[in-house]
Amino acid sequence: MSDNRRRHTLARHGQQHTPGTLGQLMKFIAIGLAVVLVSGIGVGTYIFYDFSSTVSANAVDLDGQEDVPPDIGEYKGGFNLVLTGVDTCEEKYKDLFGDRCTGRDAGGTLNDVNLLVHVSQEPRRITVVSFPRDLMVPIPECEDEDGNVHSAMSKQPLNTAYTDGGLNCVVQTISRLTDQEVQFAASVTFGGVIEITNAIGGVEVCLANPIKDRYTGLDMEAGTHWLQGLEALQFLRTRHGVGDGSDLGRIGNQQQYMSSLARALISSDTLGNVPVMLKLANIGLQNLETSTSLADPMKIAQIALAVKSVPFEDIVFLQYPTNQDSADPNKVVPNTQAADVMWDAIEKNAQLQVTHQNTSNDGVIVAEPTTPVEATPDPNATPSDVVALPDSIKGNSAAQQTCSNGNVR
């Protein structure tokens, strides 16, 4: 990985904070992205006074975190947001998840969903990169919530980082893997997914084939479905019910959900409906843990304003490229050559084209393109290249309709 690719989006003039801990996270971060998208225009003073104490109480410091500028437009190269979720079992919901929360599999907290959301400079583009939970990576030295320091490890599954040091450790692990600076971070729990999905009103998904997954309890026929609450969480958690039953297939299925959610929020009047946004922001902030840099409702509003008019074709969901781990067939390792191409294209603010052709092993199949939402042209925008990504990088844009490649297990 090249040493000169790290993005310096802000001059290093701020005071660094000490490492943070705390945190209860979710199982799927698409919902975190939803909160970022829907907390937009018009939130104003009401949110600031009503929610600031809640957000600040849950805030986590990130190692090396710089002071956040008053306007995110000052991030000249764009900015990065890590969204992560763990399989935390809250008392209110634990009876819904069987062995995971009450049986032989209970115990421990893992960051099973990990996303890096990059919002570019003008012209605005959004790239959401999903990292497999079983990706074997170096994990840096981290401090847990009890003040215990965990030594750095050269090769461990990514989803163990939260155990070693909470949200901060997840961010530092992803930042070092990708060579990307992370300005913001957030997390949400099992219960948070249920509550926020209900507040949003649900998300429409498409199934090319039926899904019957006894591990999550999901049982759905082929066709279009409107998901809310527990069923939405089951859909996001299902692994055995899609593709080849692997976590890589699950990521594709999760990205279908996120893509559908992004289309719905941008094409509807949600961002302009102040009462709806206040309700969503209230529920979202009560169910999210954020970095201190994001512990300001007005900052969330700025992010929403930055992304609310991005065309569908410039909202791209990618899976971090991997190879099978020669030491363990159930694990994967970084494909750094393909990853370098991806990060270089993102840094150039290029329009990304996914060339991977989905197979029966993938979690989704591509159905048909949807009509993109037109954005107001930016007179100051500069032309960008179009970069065709290596075939080893899976994903899709929000302009593509995908459907779950379901199976019965």
Short mmCIF file of C-alpha atoms in Angstrom, two decimals:
data_model
loop_
_atom_site.label_atom_id
_atom_site.label_comp_id
_atom_site.label_asym_id
_atom_site.label_seq_id
_atom_site.Cartn_x
_atom_site.Cartn_y
_atom_site.Cartn_z
CA MET A 1 0.00 0.00 0.00
CA SER A 2 1.49 3.28 -1.04
CA ASP A 3 2.66 5.60 1.71
CA ASN A 4 1.50 8.78 -0.01
CA ARG A 5 -2.14 7.89 -0.50
CA ARG A 6 -3.39 8.78 2.98
CA ARG A 7 -5.84 11.61 2.62
CA HIS A 8 -5.07 14.72 4.70
CA THR A 9 -8.44 16.41 4.57
CA LEU A 10 -7.75 18.90 7.34
CA ALA A 11 -4.61 20.62 8.57
CA ARG A 12 -3.29 19.02 11.72
CA HIS A 13 -3.86 21.88 14.11
CA GLY A 14 -6.34 20.46 16.59
CA GLN A 15 -5.72 19.00 19.99
CA GLN A 16 -5.69 15.23 19.99
CA HIS A 17 -8.10 13.44 22.27
CA THR A 18 -7.33 10.43 24.40
CA PRO A 19 -8.52 7.02 23.25
CA GLY A 20 -12.18 6.38 24.00
CA THR A 21 -14.13 3.26 24.86
CA LEU A 22 -17.75 2.48 25.70
CA GLY A 23 -20.25 1.41 23.23
CA GLN A 24 -22.95 -0.94 22.23
CA LEU A 25 -23.22 -1.46 18.50
CA MET A 26 -25.56 -3.01 16.00
CA LYS A 27 -25.71 -5.78 13.52
CA PHE A 28 -26.15 -3.65 10.53
CA ILE A 29 -25.01 -0.26 9.67
CA ALA A 30 -27.14 0.60 6.72
CA ILE A 31 -29.45 1.94 9.39
CA GLY A 32 -26.68 4.21 10.62
CA LEU A 33 -26.38 5.52 7.08
CA ALA A 34 -30.12 6.12 7.13
CA VAL A 35 -29.84 8.33 10.18
CA VAL A 36 -27.06 10.33 8.54
CA LEU A 37 -29.22 10.81 5.44
CA VAL A 38 -32.46 11.69 7.19
CA SER A 39 -31.21 14.09 9.82
CA GLY A 40 -30.89 16.90 7.28
CA ILE A 41 -32.37 20.27 6.53
CA GLY A 42 -34.31 22.23 9.05
CA VAL A 43 -33.26 20.40 12.21
CA GLY A 44 -32.08 23.69 13.67
CA THR A 45 -32.14 24.78 17.26
CA TYR A 46 -34.75 22.25 18.38
CA ILE A 47 -32.47 19.29 17.74
CA PHE A 48 -29.46 21.05 19.21
CA TYR A 49 -31.08 21.63 22.58
CA ASP A 50 -33.20 18.49 22.72
CA PHE A 51 -30.57 15.97 21.61
CA SER A 52 -27.15 17.40 22.46
CA SER A 53 -27.04 15.92 25.96
CA THR A 54 -28.04 12.47 24.66
CA VAL A 55 -25.40 12.48 21.93
CA SER A 56 -22.62 13.86 24.13
CA ALA A 57 -23.27 11.25 26.81
CA ASN A 58 -22.66 8.46 24.29
CA ALA A 59 -19.72 10.07 22.48
CA VAL A 60 -16.45 8.19 21.98
CA ASP A 61 -13.04 9.76 21.37
CA LEU A 62 -11.04 8.55 18.37
CA ASP A 63 -7.26 8.27 18.57
CA GLY A 64 -5.68 11.22 16.79
CA GLN A 65 -9.01 12.95 16.28
CA GLU A 66 -8.52 16.49 15.05
CA ASP A 67 -10.79 19.41 15.85
CA VAL A 68 -13.76 19.41 13.49
CA PRO A 69 -14.14 22.54 11.35
CA PRO A 70 -17.41 24.47 11.66
CA ASP A 71 -18.23 23.71 8.03
CA ILE A 72 -17.61 20.26 6.51
CA GLY A 73 -16.89 22.06 3.24
CA GLU A 74 -13.46 22.70 4.74
CA TYR A 75 -12.63 19.03 4.22
CA LYS A 76 -11.04 19.64 0.83
CA GLY A 77 -10.67 15.98 -0.05
CA GLY A 78 -14.03 14.95 1.32
CA PHE A 79 -14.50 13.08 4.58
CA ASN A 80 -14.88 9.55 5.89
CA LEU A 81 -17.41 8.06 8.27
CA VAL A 82 -17.05 4.60 9.81
CA LEU A 83 -20.35 2.92 10.62
CA THR A 84 -20.18 -0.31 12.56
CA GLY A 85 -22.50 -2.67 14.36
CA VAL A 86 -22.15 -5.44 16.88
CA ASP A 87 -24.23 -8.36 18.01
CA THR A 88 -24.96 -6.85 21.41
CA CYS A 89 -27.94 -8.45 23.13
CA GLU A 90 -29.98 -5.83 24.96
CA GLU A 91 -32.26 -7.05 27.73
CA LYS A 92 -35.38 -5.80 25.94
CA TYR A 93 -34.68 -7.79 22.78
CA LYS A 94 -32.52 -10.76 23.77
CA ASP A 95 -35.38 -13.26 23.78
CA LEU A 96 -35.82 -12.63 20.04
CA PHE A 97 -32.43 -14.08 19.11
CA GLY A 98 -32.30 -17.56 20.62
CA ASP A 99 -28.88 -19.10 21.24
CA ARG A 100 -27.07 -15.95 20.19
CA CYS A 101 -28.35 -14.11 23.25
CA THR A 102 -29.65 -16.72 25.67
CA GLY A 103 -27.98 -20.02 24.74
CA ARG A 104 -24.61 -21.56 24.05
CA ASP A 105 -23.56 -18.76 21.70
CA ALA A 106 -24.23 -15.99 24.22
CA GLY A 107 -21.37 -13.84 25.44
CA GLY A 108 -18.86 -11.55 23.79
CA THR A 109 -19.47 -8.55 21.59
CA LEU A 110 -18.29 -8.54 17.98
CA ASN A 111 -18.33 -5.83 15.31
CA ASP A 112 -19.97 -7.99 12.67
CA VAL A 113 -20.82 -5.16 10.24
CA ASN A 114 -18.23 -2.57 9.24
CA LEU A 115 -18.63 0.18 6.66
CA LEU A 116 -16.47 3.07 5.58
CA VAL A 117 -18.59 5.79 3.97
CA HIS A 118 -16.62 8.27 1.88
CA VAL A 119 -18.31 11.54 0.91
CA SER A 120 -16.20 13.26 -1.73
CA GLN A 121 -15.57 16.90 -2.41
CA GLU A 122 -17.59 18.56 -5.18
CA PRO A 123 -18.99 17.06 -7.29
CA ARG A 124 -20.35 15.07 -4.35
CA ARG A 125 -20.16 11.30 -4.58
CA ILE A 126 -20.83 8.69 -1.90
CA THR A 127 -18.89 5.43 -1.76
CA VAL A 128 -19.81 2.86 0.88
CA VAL A 129 -17.20 0.12 1.35
CA SER A 130 -18.23 -2.99 3.31
CA PHE A 131 -15.57 -5.05 5.09
CA PRO A 132 -16.14 -8.78 5.70
CA ARG A 133 -16.34 -9.72 9.37
CA ASP A 134 -13.92 -12.61 8.77
CA LEU A 135 -11.28 -10.44 7.07
CA MET A 136 -7.91 -11.25 8.66
CA VAL A 137 -6.10 -7.99 9.40
CA PRO A 138 -3.63 -6.42 11.84
CA ILE A 139 -5.33 -4.96 14.91
CA PRO A 140 -3.49 -2.14 16.70
CA GLU A 141 -2.96 -1.79 20.43
CA CYS A 142 -6.29 -0.79 21.94
CA GLU A 143 -7.67 0.03 25.38
CA ASP A 144 -10.97 -1.51 26.47
CA GLU A 145 -13.69 0.12 28.57
CA ASP A 146 -12.12 -1.16 31.78
CA GLY A 147 -8.80 0.52 31.02
CA ASN A 148 -7.02 -2.69 30.04
CA VAL A 149 -4.56 -2.33 27.16
CA HIS A 150 -4.67 -5.09 24.54
CA SER A 151 -1.45 -5.66 22.64
CA ALA A 152 -1.33 -5.20 18.88
CA MET A 153 -1.90 -8.35 16.84
CA SER A 154 -0.58 -9.01 13.36
CA LYS A 155 -3.47 -11.11 12.08
CA GLN A 156 -6.93 -11.40 13.59
CA PRO A 157 -10.53 -11.33 12.28
CA LEU A 158 -11.76 -7.78 11.86
CA ASN A 159 -14.84 -8.49 13.94
CA THR A 160 -12.76 -8.92 17.10
CA ALA A 161 -11.57 -5.30 17.13
CA TYR A 162 -14.55 -4.02 19.10
CA THR A 163 -13.86 -6.51 21.89
CA ASP A 164 -10.37 -5.06 22.29
CA GLY A 165 -11.31 -1.40 22.44
CA GLY A 166 -14.80 -0.50 21.34
CA LEU A 167 -15.67 1.83 18.50
CA ASN A 168 -12.30 3.57 18.62
CA CYS A 169 -10.45 0.28 18.04
CA VAL A 170 -12.67 -0.57 15.06
CA VAL A 171 -11.97 2.83 13.53
CA GLN A 172 -8.21 2.57 14.06
CA THR A 173 -8.15 -0.94 12.55
CA ILE A 174 -10.03 0.15 9.42
CA SER A 175 -8.04 3.37 9.11
CA ARG A 176 -4.70 1.52 9.17
CA LEU A 177 -5.93 -1.16 6.78
CA THR A 178 -7.19 1.35 4.21
CA ASP A 179 -4.72 4.19 4.80
CA GLN A 180 -7.73 6.50 5.07
CA GLU A 181 -8.24 9.12 7.75
CA VAL A 182 -11.58 8.80 9.52
CA GLN A 183 -13.29 11.97 10.73
CA PHE A 184 -16.57 10.53 12.03
CA ALA A 185 -17.85 7.24 13.44
CA ALA A 186 -21.09 5.78 14.74
CA SER A 187 -22.58 2.50 15.87
CA VAL A 188 -25.98 0.98 16.66
CA THR A 189 -27.37 -2.15 18.39
CA PHE A 190 -29.81 -4.95 17.53
CA GLY A 191 -32.54 -2.97 19.22
CA GLY A 192 -31.43 0.18 17.46
CA VAL A 193 -31.98 -1.46 14.09
CA ILE A 194 -35.51 -2.43 15.08
CA GLU A 195 -36.43 0.97 16.49
CA ILE A 196 -34.93 3.04 13.68
CA THR A 197 -36.36 0.85 10.93
CA ASN A 198 -39.81 1.22 12.43
CA ALA A 199 -39.33 4.99 12.63
CA ILE A 200 -38.29 5.17 8.98
CA GLY A 201 -41.43 3.28 8.04
CA GLY A 202 -39.66 0.32 6.46
CA VAL A 203 -37.59 -0.42 3.38
CA GLU A 204 -38.63 -2.18 0.17
CA VAL A 205 -36.51 -5.14 -0.95
CA CYS A 206 -36.67 -7.58 -3.83
CA LEU A 207 -36.20 -11.38 -3.67
CA ALA A 208 -35.34 -13.22 -6.87
CA ASN A 209 -35.78 -16.52 -4.99
CA PRO A 210 -37.36 -17.45 -1.65
CA ILE A 211 -35.35 -17.12 1.56
CA LYS A 212 -35.81 -19.57 4.41
CA ASP A 213 -33.12 -19.27 7.04
CA ARG A 214 -33.65 -21.26 10.23
CA TYR A 215 -30.74 -19.48 11.90
CA THR A 216 -32.41 -16.06 11.81
CA GLY A 217 -36.01 -17.22 11.48
CA LEU A 218 -36.47 -15.42 8.17
CA ASP A 219 -39.02 -17.01 5.82
CA MET A 220 -39.90 -14.95 2.72
CA GLU A 221 -41.32 -15.79 -0.70
CA ALA A 222 -39.84 -14.45 -3.94
CA GLY A 223 -41.06 -11.00 -4.92
CA THR A 224 -41.12 -7.52 -3.45
CA HIS A 225 -41.40 -7.06 0.30
CA TRP A 226 -41.70 -4.09 2.64
CA LEU A 227 -39.55 -4.73 5.72
CA GLN A 228 -39.87 -3.23 9.18
CA GLY A 229 -38.68 -3.96 12.70
CA LEU A 230 -37.57 -7.49 13.51
CA GLU A 231 -38.07 -8.78 9.96
CA ALA A 232 -35.75 -6.05 8.65
CA LEU A 233 -33.10 -7.08 11.16
CA GLN A 234 -33.52 -10.76 10.21
CA PHE A 235 -33.07 -9.79 6.56
CA LEU A 236 -29.90 -7.87 7.31
CA ARG A 237 -28.52 -10.68 9.47
CA THR A 238 -29.29 -13.58 7.13
CA ARG A 239 -26.22 -15.33 5.79
CA HIS A 240 -27.34 -18.89 5.24
CA GLY A 241 -30.40 -17.65 3.35
CA VAL A 242 -28.59 -15.96 0.44
CA GLY A 243 -25.96 -16.90 -2.13
CA ASP A 244 -23.45 -19.48 -1.00
CA GLY A 245 -24.26 -18.94 2.67
CA SER A 246 -21.09 -16.96 3.35
CA ASP A 247 -20.59 -13.55 4.92
CA LEU A 248 -19.54 -12.27 1.49
CA GLY A 249 -22.99 -13.14 0.15
CA ARG A 250 -24.61 -11.48 3.13
CA ILE A 251 -22.79 -8.24 2.36
CA GLY A 252 -24.37 -8.13 -1.10
CA ASN A 253 -27.79 -8.63 0.44
CA GLN A 254 -27.16 -5.86 2.96
CA GLN A 255 -26.08 -3.54 0.17
CA GLN A 256 -29.39 -4.14 -1.61
CA TYR A 257 -31.12 -2.86 1.53
CA MET A 258 -28.88 0.20 1.75
CA SER A 259 -29.29 0.97 -1.94
CA SER A 260 -33.08 0.79 -1.71
CA LEU A 261 -33.03 2.95 1.40
CA ALA A 262 -30.87 5.61 -0.27
CA ARG A 263 -33.17 5.74 -3.32
CA ALA A 264 -36.26 6.08 -1.15
CA LEU A 265 -34.86 8.86 1.04
CA ILE A 266 -33.48 10.92 -1.83
CA SER A 267 -36.46 10.53 -4.17
CA SER A 268 -39.07 11.22 -1.46
CA ASP A 269 -39.69 14.43 0.44
CA THR A 270 -38.25 12.97 3.65
CA LEU A 271 -35.33 15.39 3.76
CA GLY A 272 -37.69 18.35 3.47
CA ASN A 273 -40.25 17.16 6.01
CA VAL A 274 -39.16 18.78 9.27
CA PRO A 275 -41.52 16.91 11.66
CA VAL A 276 -40.53 13.55 10.17
CA MET A 277 -36.84 14.40 10.36
CA LEU A 278 -37.12 15.52 13.98
CA LYS A 279 -38.77 12.23 14.90
CA LEU A 280 -36.15 10.20 13.06
CA ALA A 281 -33.28 12.21 14.49
CA ASN A 282 -34.65 11.80 18.00
CA ILE A 283 -34.99 8.02 17.71
CA GLY A 284 -31.71 7.74 15.83
CA LEU A 285 -29.65 9.67 18.34
CA GLN A 286 -31.13 7.65 21.18
CA ASN A 287 -30.01 4.43 19.48
CA LEU A 288 -26.64 5.49 18.12
CA GLU A 289 -23.24 5.87 19.72
CA THR A 290 -21.05 8.36 17.90
CA SER A 291 -17.54 9.72 17.89
CA THR A 292 -17.12 13.06 19.66
CA SER A 293 -16.65 14.66 16.23
CA LEU A 294 -20.21 13.63 15.34
CA ALA A 295 -21.73 14.43 18.74
CA ASP A 296 -23.40 17.56 17.42
CA PRO A 297 -26.82 17.41 15.75
CA MET A 298 -25.90 20.33 13.53
CA LYS A 299 -22.90 18.38 12.21
CA ILE A 300 -25.24 15.53 11.27
CA ALA A 301 -27.42 18.09 9.52
CA GLN A 302 -24.43 19.36 7.54
CA ILE A 303 -23.61 15.84 6.40
CA ALA A 304 -27.22 15.32 5.32
CA LEU A 305 -27.14 18.55 3.34
CA ALA A 306 -23.91 17.46 1.67
CA VAL A 307 -25.41 14.22 0.36
CA LYS A 308 -29.10 14.94 -0.21
CA SER A 309 -28.78 15.69 -3.95
CA VAL A 310 -26.20 13.07 -4.99
CA PRO A 311 -27.38 11.25 -8.16
CA PHE A 312 -28.11 7.54 -7.79
CA GLU A 313 -25.30 6.56 -10.14
CA ASP A 314 -22.82 8.35 -7.86
CA ILE A 315 -23.90 6.44 -4.76
CA VAL A 316 -21.86 3.25 -4.99
CA PHE A 317 -21.76 0.28 -2.61
CA LEU A 318 -18.58 -1.81 -2.79
CA GLN A 319 -17.22 -4.88 -1.04
CA TYR A 320 -13.60 -4.63 0.05
CA PRO A 321 -11.68 -7.04 -2.24
CA THR A 322 -10.36 -10.22 -0.66
CA ASN A 323 -8.61 -13.51 -1.33
CA GLN A 324 -9.15 -16.76 0.51
CA ASP A 325 -6.81 -17.18 3.47
CA SER A 326 -4.44 -20.06 2.71
CA ALA A 327 -4.25 -20.83 6.43
CA ASP A 328 -8.03 -21.07 6.95
CA PRO A 329 -10.63 -21.65 4.20
CA ASN A 330 -13.27 -19.96 6.37
CA LYS A 331 -11.35 -16.67 6.47
CA VAL A 332 -10.29 -14.10 3.86
CA VAL A 333 -7.31 -11.76 3.54
CA PRO A 334 -7.00 -8.36 1.85
CA ASN A 335 -6.48 -8.23 -1.92
CA THR A 336 -4.27 -5.16 -1.64
CA GLN A 337 -3.64 -4.82 -5.38
CA ALA A 338 -7.35 -4.43 -6.16
CA ALA A 339 -7.88 -2.33 -3.03
CA ASP A 340 -5.19 0.13 -4.15
CA VAL A 341 -7.01 0.64 -7.46
CA MET A 342 -10.25 1.27 -5.57
CA TRP A 343 -8.80 3.79 -3.10
CA ASP A 344 -6.89 5.61 -5.84
CA ALA A 345 -10.12 6.01 -7.85
CA ILE A 346 -11.99 7.22 -4.77
CA GLU A 347 -9.25 9.74 -4.02
CA LYS A 348 -9.47 11.05 -7.60
CA ASN A 349 -13.22 11.51 -7.08
CA ALA A 350 -13.75 9.38 -10.18
CA GLN A 351 -17.08 7.95 -11.18
CA LEU A 352 -16.84 4.27 -10.25
CA GLN A 353 -18.03 1.44 -12.47
CA VAL A 354 -18.47 -2.07 -11.05
CA THR A 355 -17.39 -4.67 -13.62
CA HIS A 356 -17.97 -7.79 -11.50
CA GLN A 357 -20.67 -10.06 -12.92
CA ASN A 358 -22.66 -11.68 -10.15
CA THR A 359 -22.86 -15.47 -9.97
CA SER A 360 -24.99 -17.96 -8.06
CA ASN A 361 -22.57 -17.61 -5.15
CA ASP A 362 -23.32 -13.92 -4.68
CA GLY A 363 -25.98 -12.60 -2.33
CA VAL A 364 -27.83 -10.63 -5.00
CA ILE A 365 -28.49 -10.56 -8.72
CA VAL A 366 -28.72 -7.36 -10.76
CA ALA A 367 -32.26 -6.76 -12.01
CA GLU A 368 -32.59 -3.52 -13.94
CA PRO A 369 -31.49 0.11 -13.71
CA THR A 370 -33.66 2.67 -12.05
CA THR A 371 -34.15 6.26 -13.14
CA PRO A 372 -31.59 8.44 -11.36
CA VAL A 373 -32.58 11.53 -9.43
CA GLU A 374 -31.28 14.66 -11.12
CA ALA A 375 -29.02 16.81 -9.00
CA THR A 376 -28.53 20.54 -9.43
CA PRO A 377 -25.29 21.01 -11.42
CA ASP A 378 -22.45 22.52 -9.45
CA PRO A 379 -20.91 25.38 -11.47
CA ASN A 380 -17.63 24.90 -9.61
CA ALA A 381 -17.47 21.16 -10.18
CA THR A 382 -14.55 19.79 -12.15
CA PRO A 383 -14.82 16.90 -14.61
CA SER A 384 -13.77 13.51 -13.31
CA ASP A 385 -12.64 10.34 -14.97
CA VAL A 386 -14.64 7.17 -15.07
CA VAL A 387 -12.77 4.23 -13.50
CA ALA A 388 -13.76 0.64 -14.22
CA LEU A 389 -12.96 -1.28 -11.05
CA PRO A 390 -11.29 -4.71 -11.12
CA ASP A 391 -13.62 -7.68 -11.45
CA SER A 392 -12.60 -8.78 -7.95
CA ILE A 393 -14.51 -5.83 -6.43
CA LYS A 394 -18.19 -6.64 -6.01
CA GLY A 395 -20.91 -4.06 -5.61
CA ASN A 396 -23.49 -1.90 -7.31
CA SER A 397 -24.67 1.68 -7.59
CA ALA A 398 -27.99 2.94 -6.28
CA ALA A 399 -29.02 3.33 -9.95
CA GLN A 400 -29.11 -0.47 -10.22
CA GLN A 401 -31.95 -2.58 -8.89
CA THR A 402 -30.68 -5.76 -7.21
CA CYS A 403 -32.67 -8.66 -5.79
CA SER A 404 -31.71 -11.16 -3.11
CA ASN A 405 -30.33 -14.41 -4.47
CA GLY A 406 -32.22 -16.41 -1.87
CA ASN A 407 -32.09 -20.06 -0.97
CA VAL A 408 -33.66 -22.43 1.53
CA ARG A 409 -31.42 -23.85 4.26
#
